[in-house]
Short mmCIF file of C-alpha atoms in Angstrom, two decimals:
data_model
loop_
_atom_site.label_atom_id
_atom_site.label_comp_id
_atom_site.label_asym_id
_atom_site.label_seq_id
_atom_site.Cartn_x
_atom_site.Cartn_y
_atom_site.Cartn_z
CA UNK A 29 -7.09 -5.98 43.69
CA UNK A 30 -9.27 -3.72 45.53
CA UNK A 31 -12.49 -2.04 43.94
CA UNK A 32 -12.62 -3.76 40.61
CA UNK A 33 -13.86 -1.71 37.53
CA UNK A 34 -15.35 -3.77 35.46
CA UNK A 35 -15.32 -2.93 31.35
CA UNK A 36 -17.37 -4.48 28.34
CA UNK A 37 -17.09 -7.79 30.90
CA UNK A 38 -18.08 -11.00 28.50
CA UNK A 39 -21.50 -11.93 28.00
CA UNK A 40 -22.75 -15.31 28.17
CA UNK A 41 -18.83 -16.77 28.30
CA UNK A 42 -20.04 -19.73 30.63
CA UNK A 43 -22.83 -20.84 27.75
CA UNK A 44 -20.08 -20.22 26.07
CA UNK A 45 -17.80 -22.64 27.45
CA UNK A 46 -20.36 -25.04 27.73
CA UNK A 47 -22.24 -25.13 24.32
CA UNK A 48 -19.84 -23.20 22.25
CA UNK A 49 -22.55 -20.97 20.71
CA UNK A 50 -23.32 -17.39 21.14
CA UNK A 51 -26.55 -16.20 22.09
CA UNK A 52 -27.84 -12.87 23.76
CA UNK A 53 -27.82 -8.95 22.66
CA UNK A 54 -24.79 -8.16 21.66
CA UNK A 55 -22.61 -5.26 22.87
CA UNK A 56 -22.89 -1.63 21.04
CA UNK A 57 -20.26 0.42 20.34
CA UNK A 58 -19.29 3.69 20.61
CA UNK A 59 -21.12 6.35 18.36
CA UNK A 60 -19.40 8.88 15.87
CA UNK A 61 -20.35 11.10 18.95
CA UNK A 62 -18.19 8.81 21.42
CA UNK A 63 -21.14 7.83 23.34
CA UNK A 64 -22.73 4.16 23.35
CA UNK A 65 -24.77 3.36 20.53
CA UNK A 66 -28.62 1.95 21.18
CA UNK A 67 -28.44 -0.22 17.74
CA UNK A 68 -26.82 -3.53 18.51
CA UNK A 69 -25.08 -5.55 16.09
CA UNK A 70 -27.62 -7.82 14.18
CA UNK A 71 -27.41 -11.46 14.61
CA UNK A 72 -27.29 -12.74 11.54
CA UNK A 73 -27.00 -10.55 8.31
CA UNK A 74 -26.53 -11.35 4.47
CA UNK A 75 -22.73 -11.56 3.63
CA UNK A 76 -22.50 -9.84 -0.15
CA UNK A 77 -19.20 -10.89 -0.04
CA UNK A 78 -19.63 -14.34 0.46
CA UNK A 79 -16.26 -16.13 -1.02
CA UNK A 80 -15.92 -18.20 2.05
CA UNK A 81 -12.54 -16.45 2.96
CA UNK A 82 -11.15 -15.83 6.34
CA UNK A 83 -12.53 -18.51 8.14
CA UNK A 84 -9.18 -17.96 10.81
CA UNK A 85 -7.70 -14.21 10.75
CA UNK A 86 -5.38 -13.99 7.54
CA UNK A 87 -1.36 -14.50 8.17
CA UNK A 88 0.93 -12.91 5.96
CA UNK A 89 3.49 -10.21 5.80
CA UNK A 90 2.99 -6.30 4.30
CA UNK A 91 5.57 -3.85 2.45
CA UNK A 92 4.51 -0.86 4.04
CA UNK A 93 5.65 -0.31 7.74
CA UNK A 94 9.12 -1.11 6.80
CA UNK A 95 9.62 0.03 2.88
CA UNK A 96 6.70 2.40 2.62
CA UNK A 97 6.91 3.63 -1.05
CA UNK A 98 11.10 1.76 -1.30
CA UNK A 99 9.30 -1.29 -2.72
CA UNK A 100 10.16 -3.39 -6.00
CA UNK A 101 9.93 -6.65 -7.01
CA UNK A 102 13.04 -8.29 -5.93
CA UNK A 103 11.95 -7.44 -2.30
CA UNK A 104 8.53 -8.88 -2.83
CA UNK A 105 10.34 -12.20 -4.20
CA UNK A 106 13.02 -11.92 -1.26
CA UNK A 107 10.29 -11.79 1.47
CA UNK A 108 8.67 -14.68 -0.04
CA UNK A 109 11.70 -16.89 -0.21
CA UNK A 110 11.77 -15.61 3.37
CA UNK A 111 8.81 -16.07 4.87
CA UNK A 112 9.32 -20.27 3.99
CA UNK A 113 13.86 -20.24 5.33
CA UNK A 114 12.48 -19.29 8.06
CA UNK A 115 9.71 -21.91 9.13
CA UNK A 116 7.25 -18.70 8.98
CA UNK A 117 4.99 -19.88 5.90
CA UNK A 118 5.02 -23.48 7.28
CA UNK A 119 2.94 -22.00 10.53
CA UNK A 120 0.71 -20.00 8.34
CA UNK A 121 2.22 -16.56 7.28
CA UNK A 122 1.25 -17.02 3.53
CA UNK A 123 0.21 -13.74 2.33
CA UNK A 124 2.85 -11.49 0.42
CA UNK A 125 1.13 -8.15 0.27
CA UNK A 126 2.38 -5.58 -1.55
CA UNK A 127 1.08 -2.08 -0.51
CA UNK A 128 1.18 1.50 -2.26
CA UNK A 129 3.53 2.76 -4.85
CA UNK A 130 3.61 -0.23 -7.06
CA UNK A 131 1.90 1.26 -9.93
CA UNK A 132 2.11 4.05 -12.60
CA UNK A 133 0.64 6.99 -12.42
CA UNK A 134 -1.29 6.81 -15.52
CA UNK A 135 -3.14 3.80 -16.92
CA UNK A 136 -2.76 2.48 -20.18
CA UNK A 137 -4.66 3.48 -23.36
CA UNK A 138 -7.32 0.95 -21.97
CA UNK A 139 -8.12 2.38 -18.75
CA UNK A 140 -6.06 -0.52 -17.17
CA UNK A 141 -3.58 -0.45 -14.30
CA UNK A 142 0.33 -0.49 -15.21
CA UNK A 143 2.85 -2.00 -13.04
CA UNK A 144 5.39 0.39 -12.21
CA UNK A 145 8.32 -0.56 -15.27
CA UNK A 146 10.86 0.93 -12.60
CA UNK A 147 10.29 -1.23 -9.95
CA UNK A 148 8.27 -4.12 -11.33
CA UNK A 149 9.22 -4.70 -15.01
CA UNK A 150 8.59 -8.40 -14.97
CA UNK A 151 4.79 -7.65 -13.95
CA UNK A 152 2.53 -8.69 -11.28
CA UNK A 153 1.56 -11.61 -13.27
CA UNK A 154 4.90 -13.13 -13.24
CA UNK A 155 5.46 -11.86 -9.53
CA UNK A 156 1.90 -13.80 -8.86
CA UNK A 157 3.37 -16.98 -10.38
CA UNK A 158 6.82 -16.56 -8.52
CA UNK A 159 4.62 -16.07 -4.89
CA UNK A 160 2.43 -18.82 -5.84
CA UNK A 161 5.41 -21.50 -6.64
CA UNK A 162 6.27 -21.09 -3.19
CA UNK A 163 3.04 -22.27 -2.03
CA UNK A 164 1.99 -18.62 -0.75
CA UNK A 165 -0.56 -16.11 -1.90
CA UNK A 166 0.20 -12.57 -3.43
CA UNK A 167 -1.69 -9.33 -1.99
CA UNK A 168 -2.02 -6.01 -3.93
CA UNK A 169 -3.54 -2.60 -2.82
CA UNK A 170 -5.70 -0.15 -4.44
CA UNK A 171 -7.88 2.70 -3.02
CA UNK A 172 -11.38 3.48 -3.40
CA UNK A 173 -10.42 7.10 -4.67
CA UNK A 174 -9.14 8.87 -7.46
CA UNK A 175 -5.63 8.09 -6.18
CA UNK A 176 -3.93 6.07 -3.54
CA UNK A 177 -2.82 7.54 -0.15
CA UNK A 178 0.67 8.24 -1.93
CA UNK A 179 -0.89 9.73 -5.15
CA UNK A 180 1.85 8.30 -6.69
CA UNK A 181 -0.98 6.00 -8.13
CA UNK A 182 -4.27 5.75 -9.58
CA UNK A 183 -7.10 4.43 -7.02
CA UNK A 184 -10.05 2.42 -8.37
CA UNK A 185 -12.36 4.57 -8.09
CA UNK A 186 -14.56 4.47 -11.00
CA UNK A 187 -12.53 1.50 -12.25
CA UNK A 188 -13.82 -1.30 -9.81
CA UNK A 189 -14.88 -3.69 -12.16
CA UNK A 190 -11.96 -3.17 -14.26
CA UNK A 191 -9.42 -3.32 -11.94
CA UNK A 192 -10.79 -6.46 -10.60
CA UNK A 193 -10.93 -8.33 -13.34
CA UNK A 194 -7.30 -7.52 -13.81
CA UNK A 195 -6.46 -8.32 -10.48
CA UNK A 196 -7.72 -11.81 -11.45
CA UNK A 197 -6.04 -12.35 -14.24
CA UNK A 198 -2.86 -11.59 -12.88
CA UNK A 199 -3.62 -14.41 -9.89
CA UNK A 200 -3.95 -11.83 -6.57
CA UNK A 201 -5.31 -13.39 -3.53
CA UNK A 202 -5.62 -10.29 -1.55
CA UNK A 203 -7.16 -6.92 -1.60
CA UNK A 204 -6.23 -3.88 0.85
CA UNK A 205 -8.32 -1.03 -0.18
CA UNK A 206 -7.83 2.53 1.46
CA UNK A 207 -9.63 5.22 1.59
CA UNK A 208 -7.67 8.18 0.22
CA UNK A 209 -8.58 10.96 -2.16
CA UNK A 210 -12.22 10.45 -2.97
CA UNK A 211 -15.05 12.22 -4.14
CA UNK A 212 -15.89 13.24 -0.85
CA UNK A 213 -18.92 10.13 -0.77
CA UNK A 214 -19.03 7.91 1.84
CA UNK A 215 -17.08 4.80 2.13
CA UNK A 216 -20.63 2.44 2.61
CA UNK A 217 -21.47 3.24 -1.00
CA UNK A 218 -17.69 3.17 -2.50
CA UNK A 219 -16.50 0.37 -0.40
CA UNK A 220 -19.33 -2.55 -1.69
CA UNK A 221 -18.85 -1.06 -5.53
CA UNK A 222 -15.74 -3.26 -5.06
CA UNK A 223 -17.26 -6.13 -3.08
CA UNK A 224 -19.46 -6.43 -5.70
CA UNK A 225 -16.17 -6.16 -8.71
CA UNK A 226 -14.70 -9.01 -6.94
CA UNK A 227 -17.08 -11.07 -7.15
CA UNK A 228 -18.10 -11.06 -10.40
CA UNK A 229 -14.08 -11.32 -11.03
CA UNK A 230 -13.89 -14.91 -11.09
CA UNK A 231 -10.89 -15.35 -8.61
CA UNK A 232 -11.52 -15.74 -4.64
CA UNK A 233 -9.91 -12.68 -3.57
CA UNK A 234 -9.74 -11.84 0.46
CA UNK A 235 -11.00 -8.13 1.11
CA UNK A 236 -9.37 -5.75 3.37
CA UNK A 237 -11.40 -2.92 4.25
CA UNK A 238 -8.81 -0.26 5.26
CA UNK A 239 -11.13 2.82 5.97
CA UNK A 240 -9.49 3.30 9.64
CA UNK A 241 -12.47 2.84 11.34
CA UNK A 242 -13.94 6.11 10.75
CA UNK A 243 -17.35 5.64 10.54
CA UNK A 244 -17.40 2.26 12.56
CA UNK A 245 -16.90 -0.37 9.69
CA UNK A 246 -17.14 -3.30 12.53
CA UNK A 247 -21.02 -2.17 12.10
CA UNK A 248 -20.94 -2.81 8.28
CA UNK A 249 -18.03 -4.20 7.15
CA UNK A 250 -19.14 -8.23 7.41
CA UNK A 251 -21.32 -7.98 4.31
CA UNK A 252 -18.70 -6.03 2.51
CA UNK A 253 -15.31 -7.55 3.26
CA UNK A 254 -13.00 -9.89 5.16
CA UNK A 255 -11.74 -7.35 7.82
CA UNK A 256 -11.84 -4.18 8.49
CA UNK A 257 -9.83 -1.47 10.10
CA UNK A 258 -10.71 -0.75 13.76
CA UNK A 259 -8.48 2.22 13.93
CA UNK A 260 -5.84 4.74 11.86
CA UNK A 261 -2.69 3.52 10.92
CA UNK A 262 -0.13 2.09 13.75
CA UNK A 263 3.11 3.42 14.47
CA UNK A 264 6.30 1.46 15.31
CA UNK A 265 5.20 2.80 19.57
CA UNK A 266 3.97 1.71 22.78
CA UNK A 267 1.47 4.64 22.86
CA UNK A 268 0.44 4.16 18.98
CA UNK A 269 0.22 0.06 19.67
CA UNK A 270 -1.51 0.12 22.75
CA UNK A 271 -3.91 2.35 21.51
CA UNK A 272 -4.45 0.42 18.65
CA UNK A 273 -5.45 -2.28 20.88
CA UNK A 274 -7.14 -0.54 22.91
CA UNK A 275 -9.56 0.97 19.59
CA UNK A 276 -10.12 -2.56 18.47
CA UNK A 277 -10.91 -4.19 21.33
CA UNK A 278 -14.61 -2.03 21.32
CA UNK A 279 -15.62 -3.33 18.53
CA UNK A 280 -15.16 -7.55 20.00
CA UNK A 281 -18.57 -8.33 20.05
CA UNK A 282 -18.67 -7.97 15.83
CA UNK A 283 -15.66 -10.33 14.61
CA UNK A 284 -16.36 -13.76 13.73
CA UNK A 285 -15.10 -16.34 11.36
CA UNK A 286 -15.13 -14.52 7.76
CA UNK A 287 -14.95 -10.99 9.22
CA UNK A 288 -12.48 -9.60 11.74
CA UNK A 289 -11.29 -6.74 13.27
CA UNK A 290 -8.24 -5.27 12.15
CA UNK A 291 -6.38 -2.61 14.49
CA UNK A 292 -3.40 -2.87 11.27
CA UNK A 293 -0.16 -4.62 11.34
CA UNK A 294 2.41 -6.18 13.36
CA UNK A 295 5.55 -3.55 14.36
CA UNK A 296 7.28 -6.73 15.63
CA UNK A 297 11.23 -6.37 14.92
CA UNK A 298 10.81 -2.92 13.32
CA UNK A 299 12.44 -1.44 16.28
CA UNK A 300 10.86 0.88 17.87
CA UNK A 301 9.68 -0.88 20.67
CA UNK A 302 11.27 -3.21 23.64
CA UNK A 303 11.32 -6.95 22.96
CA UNK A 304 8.28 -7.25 26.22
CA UNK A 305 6.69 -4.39 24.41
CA UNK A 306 6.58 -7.01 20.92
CA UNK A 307 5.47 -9.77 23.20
CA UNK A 308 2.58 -7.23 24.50
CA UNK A 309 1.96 -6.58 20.83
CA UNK A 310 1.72 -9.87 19.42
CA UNK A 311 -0.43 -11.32 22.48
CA UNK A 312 -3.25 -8.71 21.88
CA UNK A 313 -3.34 -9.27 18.21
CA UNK A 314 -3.19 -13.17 18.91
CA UNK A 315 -6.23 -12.55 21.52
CA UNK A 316 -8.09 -10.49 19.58
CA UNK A 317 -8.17 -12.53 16.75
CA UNK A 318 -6.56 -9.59 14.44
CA UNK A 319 -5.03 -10.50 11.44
CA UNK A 320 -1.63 -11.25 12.23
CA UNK A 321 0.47 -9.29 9.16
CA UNK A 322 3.95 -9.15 10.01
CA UNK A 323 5.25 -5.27 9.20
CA UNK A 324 9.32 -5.63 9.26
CA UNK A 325 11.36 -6.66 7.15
CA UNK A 326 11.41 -10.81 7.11
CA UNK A 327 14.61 -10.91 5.41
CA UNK A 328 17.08 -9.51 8.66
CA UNK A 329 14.46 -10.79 11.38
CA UNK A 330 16.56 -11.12 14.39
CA UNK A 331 16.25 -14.03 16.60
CA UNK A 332 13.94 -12.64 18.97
CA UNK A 333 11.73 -11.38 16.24
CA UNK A 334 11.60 -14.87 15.29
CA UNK A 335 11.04 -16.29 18.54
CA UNK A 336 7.87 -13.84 19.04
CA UNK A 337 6.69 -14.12 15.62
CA UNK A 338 7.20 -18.31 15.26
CA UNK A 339 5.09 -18.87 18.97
CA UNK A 340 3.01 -21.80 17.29
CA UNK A 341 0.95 -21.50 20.80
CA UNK A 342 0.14 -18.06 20.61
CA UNK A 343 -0.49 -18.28 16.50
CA UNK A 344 -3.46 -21.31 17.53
CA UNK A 345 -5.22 -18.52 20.05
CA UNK A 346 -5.56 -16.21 17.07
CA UNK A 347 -6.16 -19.35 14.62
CA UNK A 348 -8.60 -21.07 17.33
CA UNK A 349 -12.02 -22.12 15.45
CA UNK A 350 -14.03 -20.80 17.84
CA UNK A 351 -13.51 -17.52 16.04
CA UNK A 352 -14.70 -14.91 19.49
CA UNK A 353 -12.24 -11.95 19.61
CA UNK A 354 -11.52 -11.41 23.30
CA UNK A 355 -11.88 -8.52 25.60
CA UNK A 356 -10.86 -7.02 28.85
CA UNK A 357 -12.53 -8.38 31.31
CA UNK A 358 -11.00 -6.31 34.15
CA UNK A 359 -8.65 -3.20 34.68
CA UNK A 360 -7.96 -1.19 37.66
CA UNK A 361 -5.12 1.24 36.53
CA UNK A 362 -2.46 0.08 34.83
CA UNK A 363 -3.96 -3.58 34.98
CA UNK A 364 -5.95 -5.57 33.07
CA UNK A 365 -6.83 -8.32 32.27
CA UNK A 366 -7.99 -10.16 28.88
CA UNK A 367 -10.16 -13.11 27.95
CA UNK A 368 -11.68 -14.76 25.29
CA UNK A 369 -13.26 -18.30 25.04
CA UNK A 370 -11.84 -21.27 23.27
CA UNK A 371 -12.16 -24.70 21.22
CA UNK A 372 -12.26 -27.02 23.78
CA UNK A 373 -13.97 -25.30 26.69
CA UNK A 374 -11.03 -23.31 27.11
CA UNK A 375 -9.95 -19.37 27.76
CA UNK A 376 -7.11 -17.77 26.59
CA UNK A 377 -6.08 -14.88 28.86
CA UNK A 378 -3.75 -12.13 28.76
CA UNK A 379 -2.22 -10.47 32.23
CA UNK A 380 -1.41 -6.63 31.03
CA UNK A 381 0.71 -4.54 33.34
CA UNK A 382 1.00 -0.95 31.53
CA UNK A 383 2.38 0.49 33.88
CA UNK A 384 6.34 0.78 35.16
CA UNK A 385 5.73 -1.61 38.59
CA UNK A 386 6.15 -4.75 38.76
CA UNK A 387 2.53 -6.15 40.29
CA UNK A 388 0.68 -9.36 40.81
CA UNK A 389 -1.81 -9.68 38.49
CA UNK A 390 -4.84 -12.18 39.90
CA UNK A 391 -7.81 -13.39 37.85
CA UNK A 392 -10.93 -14.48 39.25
CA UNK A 393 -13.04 -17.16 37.80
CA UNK A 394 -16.21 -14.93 37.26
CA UNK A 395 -13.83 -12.37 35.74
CA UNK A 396 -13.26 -14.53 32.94
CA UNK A 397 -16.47 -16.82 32.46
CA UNK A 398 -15.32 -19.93 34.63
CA UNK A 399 -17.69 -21.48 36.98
CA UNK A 400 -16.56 -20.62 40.53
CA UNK A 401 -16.31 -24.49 41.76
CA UNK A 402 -14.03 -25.19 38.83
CA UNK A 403 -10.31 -26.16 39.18
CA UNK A 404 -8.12 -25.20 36.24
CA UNK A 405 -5.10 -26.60 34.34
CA UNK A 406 -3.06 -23.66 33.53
CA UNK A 407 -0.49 -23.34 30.21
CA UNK A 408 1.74 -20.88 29.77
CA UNK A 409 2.02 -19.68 26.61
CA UNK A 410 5.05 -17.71 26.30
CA UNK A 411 7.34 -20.11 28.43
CA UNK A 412 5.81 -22.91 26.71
CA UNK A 413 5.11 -25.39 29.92
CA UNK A 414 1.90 -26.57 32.07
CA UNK A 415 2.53 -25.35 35.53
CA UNK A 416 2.25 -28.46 37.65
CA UNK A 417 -0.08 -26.64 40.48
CA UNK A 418 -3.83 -27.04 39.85
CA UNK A 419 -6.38 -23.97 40.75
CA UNK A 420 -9.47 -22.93 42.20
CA UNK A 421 -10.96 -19.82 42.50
CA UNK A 422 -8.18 -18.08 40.59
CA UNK A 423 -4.82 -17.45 39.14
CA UNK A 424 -2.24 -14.88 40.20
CA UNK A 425 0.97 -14.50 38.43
CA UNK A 426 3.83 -11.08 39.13
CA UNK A 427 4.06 -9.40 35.93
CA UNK A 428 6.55 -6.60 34.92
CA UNK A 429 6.38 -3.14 33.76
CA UNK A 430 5.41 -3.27 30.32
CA UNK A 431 5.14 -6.47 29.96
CA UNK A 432 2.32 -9.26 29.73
CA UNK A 433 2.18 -12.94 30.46
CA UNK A 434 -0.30 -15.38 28.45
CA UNK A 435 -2.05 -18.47 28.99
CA UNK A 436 -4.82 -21.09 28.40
CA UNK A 437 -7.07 -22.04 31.26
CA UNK A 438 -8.74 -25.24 30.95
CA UNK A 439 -11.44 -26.47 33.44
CA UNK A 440 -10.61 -30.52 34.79
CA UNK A 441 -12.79 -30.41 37.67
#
């Protein structure tokens, strides 16, 4: 490709692939402004959430992109039994969130929170119990604010400690906390208030920060939660997903085992998109180590949402130990090209064509952290098959409009 821009290129991926550790200064991100921040992530900082959670990016499945507020309990129950017919649980899709709506609008005489006697008269407790018998983990959502972002339910603002203690008791295993209607403070001081609730709950309880990445969470969420949103809610589009992607991917240098960046949930099979389009979708999240919560509804999946959604190879990029969120490494137009170290002294990479040509796509071994002399085993990760050729120097592959391609290099020589 002629005249190469280079963008937020890796830093120190060759120690990288040779001592699997991370060293250096690490990249800043943009300011509220939209200019580059001078204060670079710290090194090492104090996790006040500490409840040894999210080791790998949490896998799981949501209510809201597909049934928004149209939620009850026999849906939660129907995408667990689900989420195990269809193999999904068994590769690691074990959350069962449910998201807004689920509540009353008024708590009891007690201050407590009331399932929604509509929708979920059996309780959350029982619906915890039902989730849990099939080996998976139930997710709830609250707000920090007065009232959720459907105010068809009270937040937990003010209530923190209360509300987590309940959560406890009723067996949740997953927090995603918005950021809607508020007393106008700012989400660093509402946002640990809970961190704090939880763990002085008594129940391990992941954390999702969901405060869309308007005042840069990547830059304080590790000591408050598990992940954090990168970016505003995704729509069921290439422009909205892409973007997405595109958002997250600034904030790389700050995700690491225990805290990840979260550009929101999987579209996959909603619709609204081509089936390449999904692939696209799912490949970035896998790369970027975002939590992969599936968004559609589980119980109708189609056969190609299965097939993207069930990629065991794609699911161990995103589950990889070595926990380092990749990043584009190249673009020149509608081209680019993503990378992100491995386990094993390996790279995963992504070929991106955004555009509507087909074009060869080539990646260069200093593009993506290799040593120049090395000769690579190549894995294709979408077509599931080693390609028998061995190469130097680099890798070239055609790739089609709106479409991307995936593999795993791995140095032999």
């Amino acid at each position: 490709m002629a005249n190469p821009r280079f963008i937020f290129a890796i830093p120190c991926l060759l120690a990288l692939l040779i001592c699997h550790g991370v060293s250096g200064r690490r990249t800043a991100p943009l300011s509220e402004s939209g200019s580059p921040s001078s204060v670079p992530a710290p090194i090492s900082r104090r996790n006040m959430l500490a409840n040894s959670f999210g080791l790998t990016p949490p896998m799981g499945w949501n209510s809201w992109n597909h049934f928004a507020c149209d939620v009850d309990e026999k849906i939660i129950k129907a995408a667990a039994d689900a989420l195990v017919s269809t193999g999904l649980a068994k590769l690691g899709y074990r959350y069962v969130n449910i998201d807004d709506c689920w509540a009353e609008i008024n708590r009891d005489d007690k201050g407590n929170l009331v399932p929604k006697n509509s929708t979920f008269p059996s309780g959350i407790k029982a619906l915890a119990e039902y989730v849990h018998s099939k080996n998976l983990k139930l997710g709830i959502y609250s707000s920090a604010g007065y009232l959720t972002c459907s105010k068809t339910m009270p937040g937990s603002l003010g209530y923190e400690e209360q509300d987590a203690k309940t959560f406890a008791n009723w067996g949740i295993d997953y927090l995603k906390y918005d950021n809607c209607n508020h007393d106008g403070s700012k989400p660093t001081v509402r946002f640990p208030v809970m961190t704090r609730a939880l763990m002085k709950a008594g129940r391990r309880i992941f954390y999702s920060l969901c405060e869309w990445g308007d005042m840069h969470p990547a830059l304080w969420g590790y000591t408050v939660g598990n992940s954090w949103r990168t970016t505003n809610d995704i729509a069921d589009t290439w422009d909205s997903m892409i973007s997405r992607a595109d958002q997250n991917e600034v904030y790389a240098e700050y995700a690491r085992p225990g805290g990840w960046n979260d550009p929101d949930m999987l579209e996959v099979g909603n619709g609204g998109m081509t089936n390449d389009e999904y692939v696209i979708h799912f490949s970035l999240w896998a790369i970027s180590k975002a939590p992969l919560i599936i968004g559609c509804d589980v119980r109708n999946a189609t056969k190609e949402t299965l097939r993207i959604l069930t990629n065991r190879e794609v699911i161990a990029v995103n589950q990889d130990s070595h926990g380092v969120q990749a990043k584009k490494v190249r673009m020149e137009g509608d081209i680019e090209i993503w990378a992100g170290p491995l386990s094993g002294y390996r790279v995963a990479v992504v070929l991106l064509n955004r555009g509507p040509i087909r074009y060869p796509i080539t990646a260069e071994w200093d593009d993506i952290g290799i040593p120049l002399k090395s000769t690579l085993v190549v894995r294709d990760l979408w077509e599931h098959k080693t390609l028998r050729t061995r190469f130097d120097g680099n890798f070239t592959a055609m790739v089609n409009p709106h479409a991307c391609k995936m593999y795993i290099f791995k140095p032999v020589g």
